[in-house]
Amino acid sequence: MAKFTHLKSKVIVIPNRNIDTDQIIPARFLKVTDKNGLGEALFSDWRYNSDGSVKPDFVLNQQQNQDAKIILAGDNFGCGSSREHAPWALTAWGINAVISTSFADIFRNNALKNALLPIVVNKDIHQSLFELVAQSPDSELSINLASQTLTIPRSTAVTFPIDSFAKNCLLTGVDQLGYILSHESLIEAYESTC
Amino acid sequence: MSSNPLTLFEKIWHSHIVTQEPKSPAVLYIDLHLVHEVTSPQAFTGLRERGLKVRRPTHTLATMDHSIPTTPLSIPMADTQAAAQLQQLAENCEEFDIELYGMDSPMRGIVHVIGPELGRTQPGMTIVCGDSHTSTHGAFGALAFGIGTSEVEHVLASQCLLQHQPKTFQVNLSGKLGIGVSAKDIILALIAQIGIGGGTGHVFEYTGEAIRGLTMEERMTICNMSIEGGARAGMVAPDDTTFEYLAGREHSPKGIEWDKAIKSWKKLSTDGEAIYDQSITLDASSLEPMITFGTNPSMGLQITGRIPNPNNYSDPDKRHNLEDSLTYMELQPGQPLLGHPVDVVFIGSCTNGRISDLRLAAKVLEGRRVAENIRMLVVPGSQSVKIQAESEGLDQVFTEAGAEWREAGCSMCIAMNGDQVEPGQYAVSTSNRNFEGRQGKGARTFLASPLTAAATAVRGAISDVREMI
């Protein structure tokens, strides 16, 4: 599995609450049988006009954001469908972390399996991040997974919660299916009782 | 364990833990894995790359629903990408020995419709699928939830999932529903109250007089949209209604096995002293038909209500959210929805595509015509539902009224199979999501019950079905 240890990057702000997976990647792009081309379709309906031309005002289309790896989003990011195409599209575009006050359960699980870090911060920190980026759009945030810290320029580092198993998997690249299969004798024992 | 009072959820959870190491998620055994064409291909590729097999093909069932067209399947598919995806599923099922209700199966249909129909969905089971509406199966007292494609691969290979224990959330539904008010209105009212993230991290258990009075199909409608309230799963303790539904179905236990099953299923109910992490009570008798006005399922109101004014919201985030939604929907604060013109009416989906939904809609449409300005699509949730509806003459009612009668599939709920709402059009839909573009780029969705949808189709504008029955 892909690893995640640390990251330093500028921030793309998409302030909307409840950004659902139909916005992250509309269903018409789910007819693929592989993971190719999904980065192109990320936020497609917000990025492109009906005729396919680019919407220059949308943040993902702005030149200064092209190398940013962190999205700062409104509450409840990733609600809606179970499509893992959502984290696939985000990582294919170059995003490695999303910061919000909360994440939908299935999206969070899917993100953690794709080295896309869902970082939960409280409302005050969330608000201060929006203000920071509004004032200094080039501000870079630093994320350190081992210490679970988010370092904000001109502020103190804040810690963020993450499930310790997922953290260990991301730091060491543990293969989760391999972990499950290492318990095969217990699975067999369980099946024999059914 | 018997001394410790447990909820329905906890009983199923504890009995499915294979092992759990310290500071690690549980290795949870999965009894039934439902597979469809859209979220499985990359998982099968993963198996092939690792040289793994499907551990328990008999615990696995596949069908085609999301990208399959609802026009007659004898017509060659115009969408070659969708055709290739369906072909890929057929090949994967062949290679890995999985039972497939494929293109020409008379039992094919939406995965959450056929699981119960076939009797594969049973109380006490753990059920997963790469689809968030897997919560539907919780209506049987199963623990059922949606998973991503990585997890689909995990279950295919190991029959297990790594899961952290979610919290429990009791949704107590008191009272009885009034005339013209249905299961869909209960779940839309609940989501309007708790919000789209209100159940995050939790599993709902629906209890109370109102849920006991509902049929299995109505309970499925409610459990189906638990995910729209943020809960991955929603459950109802099994009772006689559940057992009557399951009796005699193809995969239901038979003979002595049936008696044994009933005995164990009856033990699943939440113990009297068990404690939920959270609780809410909703009085079903006070509910009216519900309809959504915005761009997520929590933006709903009573059909006689008016659209809220963003200026009345003190939270600036909420205000902006509502303003954005109203801009997308081209609706005004304070406006009533009754009488608002509509272009499309869609009846179908895993929420409301079952035979009882079609019967309700047909009752409203019988002897009436779909208004000139409306395109109405009626899409059975499965081919079995289609056959049943046709045997009752419901297809005649729909086509004589001027509606289109289709083959089974997800259809207009998800706009990836040729059925979609055009940009700028308004649709009243019995499906589950009104997100921007969900039913087609630029499409504007009002979610409602089959009764409200049928009434709207007749009058050509959003209507209160209670004036028509």
XYZ file of C-alpha atoms in Angstrom:
663
model
C 0.000 0.000 0.000
C 1.125 3.556 -0.727
C 2.811 5.251 2.226
C 2.227 8.633 3.819
C 4.744 10.152 6.198
C 4.765 13.919 5.847
C 3.705 16.632 3.491
C 4.301 20.353 3.055
C 2.106 22.191 0.623
C -0.022 25.176 -0.261
C -3.741 24.799 0.264
C -6.677 24.786 -2.141
C -9.811 26.131 -0.485
C -13.197 24.666 -1.402
C -15.338 26.058 1.420
C -18.617 24.281 0.590
C -20.157 22.098 3.274
C -21.283 18.559 2.489
C -19.171 18.142 -0.648
C -20.591 14.865 -1.913
C -18.928 12.203 -4.016
C -21.151 13.083 -6.996
C -19.342 16.459 -7.051
C -15.909 14.918 -6.494
C -16.499 12.581 -9.424
C -19.850 12.415 -11.253
C -21.271 8.938 -11.894
C -20.845 9.097 -15.660
C -17.087 8.721 -15.102
C -17.543 5.456 -13.181
C -17.824 3.292 -16.286
C -14.091 2.608 -16.251
C -12.758 -0.833 -15.355
C -9.390 0.554 -14.237
C -8.282 3.735 -12.451
C -7.074 5.666 -15.491
C -8.188 9.172 -16.356
C -9.986 9.883 -13.097
C -7.817 12.901 -12.227
C -9.128 14.628 -15.363
C -12.687 14.117 -14.134
C -12.107 15.377 -10.567
C -14.822 17.958 -9.721
C -15.740 17.824 -13.393
C -19.021 19.732 -13.191
C -17.377 22.527 -11.203
C -14.260 22.599 -13.397
C -15.735 22.562 -16.885
C -18.595 24.247 -18.726
C -21.139 22.162 -20.647
C -19.133 22.661 -23.849
C -16.040 21.226 -22.164
C -14.259 24.570 -21.777
C -12.481 25.272 -18.511
C -14.121 27.455 -15.853
C -11.196 29.784 -15.060
C -12.616 30.854 -11.687
C -12.710 27.391 -10.165
C -9.808 26.856 -7.762
C -8.495 23.672 -9.384
C -8.093 25.593 -12.635
C -6.029 28.410 -11.163
C -2.346 28.416 -12.047
C -1.110 29.066 -8.498
C -2.869 25.910 -7.258
C -1.467 23.432 -9.735
C 1.139 22.049 -7.348
C -1.004 22.206 -4.184
C -1.559 18.886 -2.417
C -3.971 19.854 0.351
C -7.670 20.743 0.103
C -9.310 22.748 2.878
C -13.041 21.993 2.700
C -16.288 22.646 4.572
C -17.923 20.255 7.055
C -18.844 16.652 6.204
C -16.585 16.149 3.212
C -17.193 13.075 1.043
C -20.812 12.307 1.876
C -22.901 10.224 -0.499
C -21.866 7.168 -2.425
C -19.252 4.541 -1.598
C -17.301 5.085 -4.837
C -13.590 4.733 -4.185
C -13.223 6.600 -7.472
C -13.496 9.745 -5.284
C -10.140 9.275 -3.486
C -8.674 7.795 -6.689
C -9.607 10.996 -8.564
C -8.274 13.247 -5.790
C -4.921 11.469 -5.562
C -4.609 11.196 -9.348
C -4.958 14.984 -9.548
C -2.272 15.355 -6.866
C -4.189 15.806 -3.616
C -2.750 13.922 -0.617
C -4.689 15.438 2.277
C -8.103 16.989 2.900
C -8.767 19.124 5.976
C -12.308 19.478 7.295
C -14.256 19.386 10.550
C -15.743 15.984 9.632
C -15.761 13.300 6.953
C -18.400 10.825 5.838
C -17.590 7.325 7.133
C -17.191 5.451 3.844
C -15.159 8.228 2.237
C -12.786 8.317 5.233
C -12.218 4.554 5.009
C -11.631 4.736 1.274
C -9.262 7.699 1.603
C -7.100 5.953 4.206
C -6.630 3.014 1.838
C -5.247 5.339 -0.808
C -2.737 7.398 1.180
C -5.121 10.335 1.146
C -5.130 11.753 4.662
C -8.491 12.978 6.051
C -7.496 15.522 8.694
C -10.163 16.536 11.196
C -9.726 19.869 12.965
C -12.051 21.694 15.333
C -14.222 24.616 14.230
C -11.842 27.286 15.546
C -8.786 25.885 13.795
C -10.903 25.297 10.678
C -11.969 28.948 10.671
C -8.430 30.181 11.309
C -7.188 28.142 8.348
C -9.736 29.756 6.034
C -8.607 33.185 7.318
C -4.931 32.316 6.917
C -5.308 31.237 3.290
C -7.538 34.238 2.515
C -4.804 36.566 3.841
C -1.768 34.678 2.527
C -2.758 32.326 -0.288
C 0.819 31.035 -0.589
C 0.921 29.814 3.017
C 2.226 26.292 3.293
C 0.936 23.812 5.848
C 3.073 20.960 7.119
C 1.594 17.620 7.995
C 3.519 15.045 10.004
C 1.676 11.780 10.358
C 4.007 10.157 12.909
C 3.477 13.012 15.370
C -0.085 13.647 14.080
C 0.671 17.337 13.777
C -0.480 20.011 11.422
C 1.873 22.978 11.497
C 0.308 26.280 10.567
C 2.529 29.280 9.700
C 2.581 31.966 12.401
C 0.686 29.683 14.731
C 1.342 26.689 16.925
C 1.194 23.161 15.607
C -2.099 21.384 16.236
C -2.545 17.669 16.649
C -5.162 15.769 14.677
C -6.802 12.436 15.490
C -6.268 9.334 13.390
C -6.985 5.709 14.073
C -3.720 4.109 15.172
C -4.037 1.072 12.909
C -4.589 3.171 9.785
C -1.705 5.417 10.854
C 0.646 2.483 11.180
C -0.459 1.108 7.798
C 0.220 4.467 6.139
C 3.588 4.975 7.809
C 4.914 1.507 7.084
C 2.953 0.656 3.943
C 1.293 -2.363 5.595
C -0.921 -4.189 3.164
C -4.344 -4.489 4.827
C -5.452 -7.509 2.814
C -2.182 -9.187 3.737
C -2.941 -8.408 7.384
C -6.402 -10.012 7.130
C -5.023 -13.067 5.337
C -2.372 -13.499 8.041
C -5.322 -14.543 10.232
C -6.420 -17.235 7.824
C -6.404 -20.039 10.388
C -8.718 -17.970 12.602
C -11.016 -17.289 9.645
C -11.166 -21.018 8.976
C -11.883 -21.711 12.635
C -14.672 -19.131 12.559
C -16.185 -20.675 9.436
C -16.150 -24.111 11.000
C -18.434 -22.834 13.782
C -21.032 -21.421 11.361
C -22.761 -12.322 27.216
C -26.415 -12.951 28.058
C -26.096 -11.037 31.336
C -24.977 -7.958 29.451
C -27.922 -6.319 27.656
C -27.122 -5.741 24.002
C -28.630 -3.927 21.057
C -29.550 -5.677 17.812
C -26.429 -4.180 16.240
C -24.142 -5.329 19.065
C -25.439 -8.897 18.914
C -24.596 -9.185 15.224
C -21.310 -7.323 15.585
C -20.004 -9.477 18.433
C -21.020 -12.730 16.784
C -19.074 -11.887 13.609
C -15.702 -10.935 15.062
C -13.100 -13.421 13.856
C -10.356 -11.781 15.869
C -9.319 -8.370 17.110
C -5.796 -7.434 18.099
C -5.082 -4.577 20.529
C -5.278 -1.111 18.957
C -6.585 -2.676 15.759
C -9.921 -2.900 14.030
C -11.948 -6.099 14.267
C -11.590 -8.715 11.548
C -15.306 -8.991 10.835
C -16.747 -12.002 9.000
C -19.094 -11.210 6.113
C -21.992 -13.569 5.395
C -23.159 -12.100 2.094
C -21.242 -10.055 -0.453
C -23.249 -8.380 -3.216
C -21.332 -7.363 -6.320
C -22.219 -5.109 -9.267
C -20.429 -3.905 -12.376
C -19.303 -0.442 -11.283
C -17.367 -0.887 -8.042
C -15.923 -4.361 -8.622
C -13.661 -4.456 -11.734
C -10.588 -2.979 -10.024
C -11.086 -5.399 -7.101
C -11.025 -8.424 -9.412
C -7.918 -6.985 -11.079
C -6.350 -6.801 -7.622
C -7.126 -10.471 -7.002
C -5.582 -11.458 -10.313
C -2.440 -9.437 -9.625
C -1.980 -11.244 -6.312
C -2.954 -14.645 -7.648
C -5.846 -14.921 -5.166
C -9.197 -16.652 -5.524
C -12.618 -15.663 -4.218
C -12.677 -17.317 -0.812
C -16.406 -18.121 -0.634
C -18.119 -17.807 -4.025
C -21.305 -19.185 -2.451
C -21.414 -16.164 -0.119
C -21.195 -13.885 -3.144
C -23.858 -12.793 -5.620
C -23.492 -10.490 -8.617
C -25.871 -8.529 -10.792
C -25.917 -5.727 -13.359
C -27.795 -2.584 -12.392
C -25.911 0.729 -12.440
C -24.637 1.169 -15.991
C -27.108 -1.154 -17.738
C -29.678 0.571 -19.961
C -33.396 0.231 -19.146
C -34.369 0.096 -22.803
C -34.921 -3.438 -24.157
C -31.646 -5.339 -23.866
C -32.192 -6.909 -27.289
C -31.032 -3.550 -28.693
C -27.219 -3.411 -28.983
C -25.842 -1.004 -26.389
C -24.851 2.377 -27.773
C -22.553 3.070 -24.834
C -19.529 0.912 -25.590
C -17.801 1.792 -22.320
C -20.811 0.633 -20.283
C -21.082 -2.486 -22.463
C -17.426 -3.282 -21.783
C -17.965 -2.830 -18.049
C -20.906 -5.249 -18.072
C -18.903 -7.722 -20.144
C -16.054 -7.418 -17.649
C -18.381 -8.365 -14.782
C -19.627 -11.398 -16.714
C -16.030 -12.510 -17.342
C -15.011 -11.914 -13.729
C -17.948 -13.960 -12.422
C -17.136 -16.759 -14.846
C -13.448 -16.797 -13.895
C -14.071 -16.617 -10.138
C -17.127 -18.870 -10.109
C -19.610 -16.297 -8.798
C -23.345 -16.579 -9.411
C -24.374 -13.752 -11.743
C -27.886 -12.505 -12.395
C -26.792 -11.151 -15.742
C -28.184 -9.464 -18.815
C -30.692 -12.171 -19.717
C -31.631 -13.374 -16.228
C -35.340 -13.000 -15.379
C -34.220 -12.301 -11.810
C -31.720 -9.538 -12.615
C -32.286 -6.194 -10.960
C -30.980 -3.569 -8.593
C -28.721 -5.358 -6.141
C -30.689 -4.118 -3.120
C -33.968 -5.247 -4.622
C -32.950 -8.766 -5.649
C -31.062 -9.717 -2.455
C -34.286 -9.666 -0.402
C -36.428 -11.018 -3.266
C -34.269 -14.110 -3.568
C -34.250 -14.671 0.182
C -30.475 -14.150 0.245
C -30.865 -11.264 2.713
C -31.634 -12.754 6.126
C -31.789 -11.571 9.750
C -28.568 -11.659 11.759
C -26.289 -11.560 8.716
C -23.442 -9.229 7.921
C -23.964 -7.985 4.359
C -21.728 -5.693 2.320
C -21.642 -4.303 -1.195
C -19.648 -1.653 -3.008
C -22.674 0.608 -2.827
C -23.744 2.963 -0.064
C -27.406 1.901 -0.257
C -26.505 -1.528 1.091
C -28.098 -0.132 4.255
C -31.393 -1.276 2.644
C -30.862 -4.869 3.828
C -30.844 -3.725 7.457
C -34.655 -3.806 7.238
C -34.325 -7.559 7.882
C -32.314 -7.161 11.062
C -29.024 -7.635 9.220
C -25.931 -5.476 9.645
C -25.534 -4.202 6.088
C -23.341 -1.376 4.852
C -21.552 0.022 1.819
C -17.837 -0.411 1.225
C -15.219 0.874 -1.231
C -13.517 -1.140 -3.941
C -10.404 -1.901 -1.841
C -12.742 -3.457 0.709
C -14.606 -5.334 -2.044
C -11.239 -6.919 -2.844
C -10.675 -7.723 0.852
C -14.034 -9.488 1.118
C -13.629 -11.359 -2.156
C -10.242 -12.669 -1.028
C -10.843 -13.256 2.680
C -14.611 -13.050 3.324
C -13.591 -10.526 6.009
C -13.322 -6.789 6.530
C -11.331 -4.639 8.934
C -13.838 -2.540 10.830
C -13.992 -0.293 13.856
C -17.122 -0.643 15.928
C -19.579 2.157 15.132
C -21.870 3.731 17.731
C -25.607 3.066 17.984
C -28.405 5.531 17.334
C -32.015 4.667 18.152
C -34.605 6.233 15.880
C -37.910 5.710 17.661
C -40.891 6.170 15.353
C -44.029 6.602 17.417
C -47.627 6.856 16.228
C -49.157 5.856 12.901
C -48.838 7.386 9.459
C -51.716 9.452 8.081
C -53.342 8.943 4.681
C -51.081 9.896 1.780
C -47.992 9.774 4.006
C -45.527 6.937 3.416
C -42.225 5.397 4.489
C -40.359 7.781 2.189
C -41.823 10.729 4.068
C -40.617 9.278 7.388
C -37.022 9.021 6.231
C -37.037 12.419 4.495
C -38.440 13.975 7.698
C -35.782 12.267 9.825
C -32.948 13.474 7.587
C -34.395 17.007 7.491
C -34.293 16.969 11.284
C -30.849 15.472 11.993
C -29.014 16.694 8.889
C -27.027 14.859 6.245
C -24.162 14.170 8.656
C -26.350 13.592 11.723
C -25.733 9.852 11.857
C -22.022 9.840 10.948
C -20.133 7.196 12.914
C -23.402 5.514 13.940
C -25.721 2.682 12.984
C -29.417 3.529 13.171
C -31.885 1.145 14.737
C -35.486 2.038 13.880
C -37.901 1.110 16.659
C -41.427 1.956 17.707
C -45.049 1.523 16.722
C -44.742 3.154 13.304
C -41.926 0.865 12.107
C -43.744 -2.233 13.414
C -46.778 -1.241 11.334
C -44.782 -1.046 8.099
C -44.338 -3.786 5.496
C -40.853 -5.106 4.655
C -40.790 -3.027 1.474
C -41.587 0.124 3.440
C -38.918 -0.730 6.025
C -36.438 -1.177 3.183
C -37.241 2.330 1.904
C -36.397 3.752 5.320
C -33.225 1.713 5.890
C -32.118 2.473 2.328
C -31.773 6.192 3.036
C -30.032 5.806 6.414
C -26.832 6.705 4.556
C -28.425 10.032 3.561
C -28.526 10.792 7.284
C -24.826 9.889 7.510
C -25.308 6.414 9.045
C -23.630 3.606 7.140
C -26.296 1.172 8.289
C -29.900 1.241 9.461
C -31.594 -1.744 11.082
C -35.004 -3.030 12.124
C -35.335 -5.963 14.516
C -36.959 -8.912 12.737
C -40.563 -9.799 13.618
C -43.475 -11.742 12.140
C -43.630 -9.305 9.217
C -40.006 -10.194 8.413
C -40.594 -13.935 8.719
C -43.736 -13.807 6.551
C -41.797 -11.970 3.849
C -38.980 -14.538 3.896
C -41.106 -17.681 4.099
C -40.851 -19.753 0.936
C -38.345 -17.537 -0.895
C -35.804 -19.340 -3.054
C -32.874 -19.083 -0.645
C -34.794 -18.921 2.632
C -34.190 -21.868 4.970
C -36.686 -24.718 4.548
C -38.241 -27.352 6.854
C -36.433 -27.908 10.137
C -33.837 -25.316 9.133
C -36.605 -22.720 8.896
C -37.824 -23.472 12.417
C -34.277 -23.263 13.733
C -33.712 -19.999 11.897
C -36.870 -18.384 13.300
C -35.809 -19.388 16.786
C -32.407 -17.747 16.433
C -33.752 -14.684 14.575
C -36.178 -14.010 17.427
C -33.211 -13.618 19.769
C -31.792 -10.719 17.751
C -34.044 -7.974 19.143
C -32.429 -5.366 21.351
C -32.546 -6.371 25.012
C -34.818 -4.311 27.247
C -32.025 -2.741 29.254
C -29.621 -2.143 26.374
C -28.321 1.379 25.922
C -27.922 3.291 22.672
C -25.266 5.965 22.290
C -27.890 8.348 20.971
C -31.678 8.448 20.584
C -34.328 10.485 18.809
C -38.109 10.151 18.634
C -40.212 11.137 15.650
C -44.013 11.168 15.823
C -45.151 9.528 12.579
C -48.737 10.686 13.075
C -47.634 14.330 12.827
C -45.910 13.859 9.454
C -47.083 15.207 6.107
C -45.833 14.215 2.674
C -42.238 15.503 2.387
C -40.317 16.925 -0.543
C -36.770 18.225 -0.878
C -36.050 21.669 -2.284
C -32.245 21.839 -2.189
C -29.130 19.984 -3.216
C -28.791 17.461 -0.429
C -31.409 15.133 1.051
C -31.603 17.023 4.366
C -32.987 20.082 2.597
C -36.555 18.880 2.831
C -39.874 20.318 3.917
C -43.505 19.401 4.295
C -45.168 19.585 0.909
C -47.370 22.453 2.055
C -44.353 24.360 3.378
C -42.336 27.246 1.998
C -38.651 27.408 1.151
C -36.641 28.787 4.081
C -34.992 32.179 3.906
C -31.165 32.143 4.156
C -31.331 35.444 6.044
C -32.988 33.629 8.943
C -29.884 31.451 9.443
C -27.396 32.848 11.955
C -24.639 30.395 10.936
C -22.929 31.950 7.883
C -21.887 28.528 6.531
C -25.480 27.297 6.617
C -26.652 30.516 5.015
C -24.185 30.232 2.139
C -25.007 26.582 1.703
C -28.709 27.365 1.345
C -28.035 30.316 -0.963
C -25.880 28.134 -3.218
C -28.568 25.451 -3.313
C -31.333 27.889 -4.170
C -29.172 29.409 -6.913
C -28.585 25.950 -8.413
C -32.264 25.053 -8.088
C -33.431 28.517 -9.279
C -35.838 28.782 -6.379
C -36.707 31.766 -4.171
C -36.818 32.004 -0.369
C -40.381 31.922 0.926
C -41.683 30.285 -2.239
C -44.127 27.364 -1.842
C -43.249 24.234 -3.810
C -46.851 23.229 -4.428
C -47.673 24.184 -7.995
C -44.024 24.447 -9.079
C -43.788 23.139 -12.674
C -41.809 19.985 -13.306
C -40.369 18.443 -16.499
C -39.649 14.862 -15.468
C -41.152 12.378 -13.016
C -39.065 9.307 -12.157
C -40.468 6.349 -10.237
C -37.932 3.670 -9.439
C -34.533 3.050 -7.739
C -33.435 0.922 -4.772
C -35.410 3.327 -2.580
C -38.811 3.107 -4.269
C -38.677 0.627 -7.157
C -40.483 -2.289 -5.519
C -43.903 -3.686 -6.360
C -45.682 -1.851 -3.537
C -44.227 1.451 -4.787
C -45.493 0.763 -8.295
C -48.934 -0.214 -6.960
C -49.208 3.086 -5.072
C -48.213 5.090 -8.137
C -50.582 3.103 -10.359
C -53.473 3.755 -8.001
C -52.995 7.495 -8.441
C -52.521 7.223 -12.222
C -55.393 4.861 -12.921
C -57.923 6.535 -15.205
C -55.786 9.677 -15.357
C -53.234 11.065 -17.811
C -49.673 12.244 -17.318
C -49.676 16.011 -17.969
C -48.462 17.192 -21.389
C -45.365 18.930 -20.006
C -44.121 15.828 -18.160
C -41.864 12.986 -19.215
C -42.616 10.153 -16.812
C -40.377 7.129 -16.443
C -41.445 4.100 -14.411
C -38.584 1.683 -13.841
C -39.105 -1.531 -11.884
C -36.361 -2.330 -9.389
C -35.940 -5.839 -10.750
C -37.138 -8.022 -13.588
C -39.168 -9.962 -10.994
C -40.911 -6.734 -10.002
C -41.494 -6.064 -13.702
C -43.050 -9.480 -14.276
C -45.240 -9.119 -11.177
C -46.357 -5.609 -12.176
C -47.242 -6.813 -15.671
C -49.246 -9.713 -14.265
C -51.274 -7.172 -12.292
C -51.721 -4.915 -15.335
C -49.796 -2.037 -13.768
C -47.721 -1.589 -16.929
C -50.999 -0.926 -18.780
C -51.984 1.717 -16.257
C -48.627 3.460 -16.692
C -48.445 3.289 -20.490
C -52.110 4.246 -20.959
C -51.465 7.277 -18.742
C -48.560 8.205 -21.011
C -45.594 7.053 -18.905
C -42.622 5.039 -20.196
C -42.398 1.483 -18.816
C -38.824 0.205 -18.690
C -36.567 -2.758 -17.966
C -35.081 -3.000 -14.454
C -32.063 -0.951 -13.398
C -30.803 2.044 -11.442
C -31.900 4.237 -14.342
C -32.321 7.959 -13.694
C -31.204 7.765 -10.089
C -27.579 7.813 -11.172
C -27.435 9.090 -14.767
C -24.779 6.708 -16.063
C -26.947 4.389 -18.160
C -28.605 6.652 -20.725
C -31.533 7.698 -18.525
C -31.056 11.233 -17.300
C -32.648 14.571 -16.614
C -31.519 17.298 -19.040
C -29.649 20.436 -17.879
C -31.952 22.909 -16.143
C -34.910 20.527 -16.015
C -36.823 19.884 -12.810
C -37.556 16.302 -11.781
C -39.660 14.841 -9.015
C -37.858 11.622 -8.261
C -38.504 8.721 -5.897
C -34.757 8.051 -5.715
C -32.451 8.952 -2.844
C -30.095 11.782 -3.821
C -30.703 15.310 -5.018
C -27.046 16.325 -5.199
C -26.091 18.754 -7.978
C -25.920 16.825 -11.236
C -26.868 13.514 -9.655
C -29.615 12.868 -12.231
C -27.636 14.474 -15.070
C -25.413 17.509 -15.399
C -27.440 20.598 -14.458
C -30.462 18.491 -13.432
C -32.606 19.752 -10.542
C -34.117 17.078 -8.330
C -36.994 17.125 -5.870
C -37.020 13.890 -3.833
C -40.444 12.592 -2.850
C -42.578 9.484 -2.389
C -44.124 7.479 -5.239
C -47.532 8.950 -4.279
C -46.267 12.520 -4.539
C -44.431 11.698 -7.761
C -47.536 10.212 -9.377
C -49.730 13.117 -8.273
C -47.169 15.535 -9.711
C -47.103 13.641 -13.011
C -50.881 14.000 -13.366
C -51.048 17.693 -12.540
C -47.790 18.684 -14.263
C -46.611 20.526 -11.167
C -45.702 19.588 -7.599
C -48.888 18.363 -5.970
C -50.266 17.163 -2.666
C -51.489 13.630 -3.281
C -53.941 13.955 -0.396
C -56.122 16.101 -2.664
C -56.362 13.222 -5.129
C -57.030 10.129 -3.030
